[in-house]
XYZ file of C-alpha atoms in Angstrom:
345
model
C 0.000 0.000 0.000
C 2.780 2.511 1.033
C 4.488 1.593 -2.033
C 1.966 2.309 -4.456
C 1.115 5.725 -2.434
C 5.115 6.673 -3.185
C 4.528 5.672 -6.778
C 1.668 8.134 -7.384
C 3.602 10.916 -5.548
C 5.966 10.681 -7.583
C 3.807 10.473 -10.783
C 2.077 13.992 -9.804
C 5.631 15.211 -8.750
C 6.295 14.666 -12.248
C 3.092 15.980 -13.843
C 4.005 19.359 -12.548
C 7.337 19.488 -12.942
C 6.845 18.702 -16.911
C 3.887 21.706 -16.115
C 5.954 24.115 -15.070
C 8.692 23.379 -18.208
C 6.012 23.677 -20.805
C 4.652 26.781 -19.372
C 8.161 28.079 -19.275
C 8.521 27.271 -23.165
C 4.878 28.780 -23.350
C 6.673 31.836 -21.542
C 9.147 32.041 -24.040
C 8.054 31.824 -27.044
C 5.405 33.863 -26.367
C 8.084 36.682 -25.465
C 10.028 35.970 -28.913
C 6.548 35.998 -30.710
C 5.799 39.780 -28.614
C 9.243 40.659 -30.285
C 8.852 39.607 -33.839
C 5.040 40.786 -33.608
C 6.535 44.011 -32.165
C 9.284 44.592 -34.915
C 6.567 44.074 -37.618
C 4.436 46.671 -36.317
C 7.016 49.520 -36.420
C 7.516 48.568 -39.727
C 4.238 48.605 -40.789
C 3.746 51.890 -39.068
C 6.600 53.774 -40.467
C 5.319 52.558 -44.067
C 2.223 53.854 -43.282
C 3.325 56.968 -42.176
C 5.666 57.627 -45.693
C 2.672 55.942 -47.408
C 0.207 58.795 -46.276
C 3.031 61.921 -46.140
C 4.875 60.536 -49.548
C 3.367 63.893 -51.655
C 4.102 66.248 -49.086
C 8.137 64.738 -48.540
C 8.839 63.952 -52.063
C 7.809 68.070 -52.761
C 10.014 69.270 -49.495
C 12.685 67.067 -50.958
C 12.449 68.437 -54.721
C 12.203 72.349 -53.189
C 15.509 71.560 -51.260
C 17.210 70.385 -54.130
C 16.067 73.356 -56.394
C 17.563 75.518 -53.668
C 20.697 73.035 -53.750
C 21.213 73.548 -57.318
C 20.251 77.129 -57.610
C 23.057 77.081 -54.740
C 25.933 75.061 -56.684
C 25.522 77.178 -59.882
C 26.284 79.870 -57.881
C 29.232 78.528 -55.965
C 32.811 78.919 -56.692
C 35.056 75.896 -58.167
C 37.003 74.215 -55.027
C 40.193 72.764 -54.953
C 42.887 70.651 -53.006
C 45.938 69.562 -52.419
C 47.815 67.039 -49.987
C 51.150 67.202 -48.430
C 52.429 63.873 -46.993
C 55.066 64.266 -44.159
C 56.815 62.072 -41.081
C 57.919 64.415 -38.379
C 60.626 63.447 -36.203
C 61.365 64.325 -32.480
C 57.627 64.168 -31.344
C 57.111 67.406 -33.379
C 53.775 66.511 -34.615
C 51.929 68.265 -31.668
C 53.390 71.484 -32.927
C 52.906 70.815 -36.771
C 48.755 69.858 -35.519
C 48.911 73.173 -33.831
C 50.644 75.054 -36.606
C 47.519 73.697 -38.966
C 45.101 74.608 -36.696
C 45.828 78.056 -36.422
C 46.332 78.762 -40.153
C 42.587 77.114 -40.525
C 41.260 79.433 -37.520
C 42.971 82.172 -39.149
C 40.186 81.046 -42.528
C 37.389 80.757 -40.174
C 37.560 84.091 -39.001
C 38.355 85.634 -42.712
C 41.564 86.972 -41.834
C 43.485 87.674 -45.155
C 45.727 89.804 -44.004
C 46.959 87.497 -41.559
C 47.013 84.554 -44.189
C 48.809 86.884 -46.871
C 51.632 88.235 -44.088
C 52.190 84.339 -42.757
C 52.349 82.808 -46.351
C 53.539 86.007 -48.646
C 51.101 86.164 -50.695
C 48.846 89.021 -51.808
C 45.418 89.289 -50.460
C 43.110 87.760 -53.456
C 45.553 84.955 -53.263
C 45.040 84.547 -49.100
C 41.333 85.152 -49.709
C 40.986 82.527 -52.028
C 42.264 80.139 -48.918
C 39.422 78.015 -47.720
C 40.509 75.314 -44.973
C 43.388 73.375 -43.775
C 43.506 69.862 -42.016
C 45.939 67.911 -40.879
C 45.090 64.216 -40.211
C 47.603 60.855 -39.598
C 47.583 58.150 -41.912
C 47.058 55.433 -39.810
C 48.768 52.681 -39.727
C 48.307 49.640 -37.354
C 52.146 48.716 -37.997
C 52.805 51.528 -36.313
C 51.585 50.576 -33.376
C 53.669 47.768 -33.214
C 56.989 49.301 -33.993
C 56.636 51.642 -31.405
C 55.220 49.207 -28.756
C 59.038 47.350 -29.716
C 60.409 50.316 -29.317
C 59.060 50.601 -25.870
C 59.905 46.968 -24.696
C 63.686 47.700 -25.871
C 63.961 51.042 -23.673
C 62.086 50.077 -20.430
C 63.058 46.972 -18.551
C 61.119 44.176 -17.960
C 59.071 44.827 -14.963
C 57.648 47.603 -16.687
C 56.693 45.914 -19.782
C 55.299 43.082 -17.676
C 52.955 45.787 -15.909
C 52.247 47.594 -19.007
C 50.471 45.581 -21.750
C 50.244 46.396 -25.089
C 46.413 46.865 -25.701
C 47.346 49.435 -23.160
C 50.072 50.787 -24.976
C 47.589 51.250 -28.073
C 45.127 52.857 -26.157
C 47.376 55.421 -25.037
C 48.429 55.953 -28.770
C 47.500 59.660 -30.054
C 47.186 60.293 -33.143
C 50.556 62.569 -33.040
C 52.075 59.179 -32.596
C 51.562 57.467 -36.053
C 54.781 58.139 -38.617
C 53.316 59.393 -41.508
C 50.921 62.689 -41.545
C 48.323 63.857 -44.666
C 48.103 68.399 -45.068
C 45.159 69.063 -46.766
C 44.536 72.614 -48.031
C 41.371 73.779 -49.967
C 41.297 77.061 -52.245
C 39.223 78.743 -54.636
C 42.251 78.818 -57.068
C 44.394 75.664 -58.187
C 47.831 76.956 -58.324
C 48.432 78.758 -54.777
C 49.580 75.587 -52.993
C 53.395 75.748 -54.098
C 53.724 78.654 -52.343
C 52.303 77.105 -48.977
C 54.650 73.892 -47.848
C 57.515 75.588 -47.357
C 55.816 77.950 -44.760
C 54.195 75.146 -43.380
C 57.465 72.964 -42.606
C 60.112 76.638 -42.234
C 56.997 77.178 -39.348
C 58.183 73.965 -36.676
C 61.870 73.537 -38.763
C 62.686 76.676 -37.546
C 61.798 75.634 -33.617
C 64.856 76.203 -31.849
C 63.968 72.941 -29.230
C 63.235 70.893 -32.448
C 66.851 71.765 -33.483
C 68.808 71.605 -30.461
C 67.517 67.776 -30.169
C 68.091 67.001 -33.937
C 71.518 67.905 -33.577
C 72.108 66.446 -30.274
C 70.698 62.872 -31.726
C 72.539 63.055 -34.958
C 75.559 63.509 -32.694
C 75.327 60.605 -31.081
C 74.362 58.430 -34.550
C 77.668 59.603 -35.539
C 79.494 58.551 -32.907
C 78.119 55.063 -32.928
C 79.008 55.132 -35.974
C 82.552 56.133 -35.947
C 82.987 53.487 -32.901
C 81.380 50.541 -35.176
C 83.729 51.254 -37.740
C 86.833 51.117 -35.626
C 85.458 48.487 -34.565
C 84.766 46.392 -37.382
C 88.882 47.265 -38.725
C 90.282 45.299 -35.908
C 87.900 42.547 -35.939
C 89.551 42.737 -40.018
C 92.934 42.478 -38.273
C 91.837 40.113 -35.672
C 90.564 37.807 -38.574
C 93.963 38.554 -40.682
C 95.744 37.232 -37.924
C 94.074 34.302 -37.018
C 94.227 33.002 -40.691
C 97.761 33.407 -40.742
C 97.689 31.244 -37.883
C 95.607 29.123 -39.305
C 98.009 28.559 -42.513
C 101.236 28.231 -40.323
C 99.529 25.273 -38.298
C 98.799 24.025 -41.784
C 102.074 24.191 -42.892
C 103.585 22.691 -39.772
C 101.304 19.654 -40.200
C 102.178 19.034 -43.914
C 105.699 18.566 -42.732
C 105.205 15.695 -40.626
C 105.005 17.680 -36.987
C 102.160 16.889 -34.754
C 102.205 20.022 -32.215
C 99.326 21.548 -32.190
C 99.712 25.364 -31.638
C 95.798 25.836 -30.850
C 94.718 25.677 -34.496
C 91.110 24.337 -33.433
C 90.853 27.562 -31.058
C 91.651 29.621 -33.927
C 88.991 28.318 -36.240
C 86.444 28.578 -33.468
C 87.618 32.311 -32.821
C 87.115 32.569 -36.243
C 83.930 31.796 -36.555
C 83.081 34.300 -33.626
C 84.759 36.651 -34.871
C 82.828 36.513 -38.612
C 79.546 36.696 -36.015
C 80.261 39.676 -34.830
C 81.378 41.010 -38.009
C 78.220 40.305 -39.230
C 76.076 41.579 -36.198
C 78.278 45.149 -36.844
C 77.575 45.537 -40.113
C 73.795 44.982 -39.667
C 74.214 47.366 -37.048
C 75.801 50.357 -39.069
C 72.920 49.506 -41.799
C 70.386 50.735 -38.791
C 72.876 53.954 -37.984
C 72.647 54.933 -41.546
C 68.616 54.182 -42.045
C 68.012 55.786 -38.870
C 70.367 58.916 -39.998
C 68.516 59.190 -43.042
C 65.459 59.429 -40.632
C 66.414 62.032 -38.616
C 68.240 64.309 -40.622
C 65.209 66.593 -41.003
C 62.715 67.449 -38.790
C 60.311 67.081 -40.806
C 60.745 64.390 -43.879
C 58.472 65.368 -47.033
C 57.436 62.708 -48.206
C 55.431 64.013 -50.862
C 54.663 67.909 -51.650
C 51.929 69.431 -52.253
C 50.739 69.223 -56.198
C 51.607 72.672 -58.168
C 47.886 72.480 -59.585
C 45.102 71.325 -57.381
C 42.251 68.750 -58.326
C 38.802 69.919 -58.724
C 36.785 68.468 -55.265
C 33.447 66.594 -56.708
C 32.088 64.218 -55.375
C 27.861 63.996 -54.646
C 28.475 64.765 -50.707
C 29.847 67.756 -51.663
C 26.680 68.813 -53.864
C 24.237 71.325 -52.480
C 21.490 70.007 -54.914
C 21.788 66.659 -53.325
C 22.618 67.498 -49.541
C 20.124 70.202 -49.362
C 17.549 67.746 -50.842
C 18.271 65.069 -47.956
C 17.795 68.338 -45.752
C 14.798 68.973 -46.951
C 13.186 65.841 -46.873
C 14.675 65.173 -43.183
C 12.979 68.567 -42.500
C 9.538 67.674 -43.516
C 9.520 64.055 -41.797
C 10.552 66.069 -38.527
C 7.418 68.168 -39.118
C 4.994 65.876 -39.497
C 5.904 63.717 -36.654
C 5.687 66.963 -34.476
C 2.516 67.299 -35.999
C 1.205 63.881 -35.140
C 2.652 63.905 -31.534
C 0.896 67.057 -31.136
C -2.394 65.273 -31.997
C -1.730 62.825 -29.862
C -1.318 64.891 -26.979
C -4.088 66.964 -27.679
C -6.506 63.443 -27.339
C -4.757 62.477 -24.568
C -5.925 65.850 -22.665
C -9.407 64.494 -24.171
């Protein structure tokens, strides 16, 4: 009897348990369907809404791009030019501000100021129309810089300093290579322009004092390699000679052995390191070529400008997405302001 009683406990112990799941999966997908019902009810709304307000957009949009055009006829010609550079001694904070203030000084229309900082004469500075500086980035960069790091620092620091937290901390002053963009009413004022632009950090006295004081040293290295690398020569010279009088001593008959195996093993170290200074000097001379300017142009600006196109920088099309943003935004004002007014109701 008691067993049979524990049997049907455990039957409705079941039946509710196997309850409770299917209400769960009841639970749930009636929660996905709310989504997907959801979802397709925005959608339908939103057509609705263009369906009924299509006339009154499609004319805002059409009057905005008659403006647009009426606009771009109107408009002078623009053009640009680009000037690729890769500053040295972390003087890319004062080429960024150098830009900036040459593009304030066309925000607040002041020719003179353009004219006396570039010599040129005021129709010229006029025709000046913005300037931008931006990096070219590079994720390499990142990398060779991060190496950098982990070669200068020892290795408790580099331990406590990861680098996806290097790369966060990486500006955009810290990439190698910079893009100068300049845009002007007239296509052949921008030869006159780099040469201010690099004379304008090149002629930092800081800037200098460090160039010099870094070529110095590259020099030196330098000089010390190659002294260097002569008496490993003479090391070498000697050692062979050693090399052929043991050889020469053994083709006579003589078995004294006057270190011969040492030498060949010195040898060999010694055409190591000969190796290892040579690849050296090859980094002193790349990173000389580097640093001998401030500033290394790595392509100057083009002596006649291209014509900027392009449909983003149409009036007749951007004042047309204006206009038609315009209008939706006005008739959804309209209908929450019916909807307020019933809710009063």
């Amino acid at each position: 009897m008691s067993t049979k009683q524990n049997n049907n406990e455990e039957e409705v112990d079941l039946g509710s348990l196997f309850v409770i799941i299917g209400k769960g999966f009841s639970n749930l997908f009636n929660f996905i369907g709310s989504i997907f019902k959801g979802v397709f009810h925005s959608i339908i709304t939103i057509l609705v809404f263009f369906k009924k307000n299509i006339i009154k957009i499609v004319i805002a949009t059409v009057i905005g791009g008659l403006i647009g055009v009426f606009w771009e006829i109107k408009k002078n010609d623009l053009y640009g030019s680009d000037l690729l550079v890769k500053p040295n001694f972390s003087s890319a904070r004062q080429l960024y501000n150098n830009i900036n203030y040459y593009n304030d000084l066309v925000k607040q229309k002041d020719t003179l100021g353009l004219a006396n900082t570039f010599n040129l004469d005021k129709e010229t500075a006029g025709s000046l129309k913005k300037f931008s500086i931006k990096p070219i980035v590079n994720e390499n960069d990142v990398i060779k810089s991060y190496n950098t790091f982990v070669l200068a620092v020892d290795t408790t620091t580099v331990k406590s300093y990861t680098f996806e937290e290097f790369k966060k901390s990486f500006t955009d002053y810290d990439y190698y290579m910079h893009k100068i963009s300049v845009v002007a009413e007239k296509n052949d004022v921008f030869d006159a322009l780099d040469d201010v632009i690099i004379s304008s950090v090149v002629k930092n006295k800081y800037f200098n004092r460090l160039k010099e004081s870094i070529n110095e040293n590259l020099n030196r290295t330098d000089s010390i390699y190659r002294e260097n690398l002569a008496q490993i020569d003479s090391l070498r010279k000697v050692y062979m000679q050693v090399m052929v009088e043991e050889a020469k001593k053994q083709t006579t008959g003589t078995s004294i052995d006057l270190g011969g195996q040492k030498s060949t093993t010195k040898e060999l170290e010694l055409f190591t390191t000969n190796r290892q200074i040579n690849s050296d000097l090859r980094n002193i001379a790349d990173e000389k070529s580097e640093k001998y300017e401030i500033i290394n142009v790595v392509s100057n600006f083009q002596s006649t400008g291209y014509k900027i196109k392009g449909i983003t920088k149409n009036y007749g099309f951007l004042l047309a997405i204006v206009g038609a943003v315009f209008m939706v935004l006005v008739l959804l004002l309209l209908q929450v302001n019916k909807y307020l007014d019933n809710y009063k109701k």
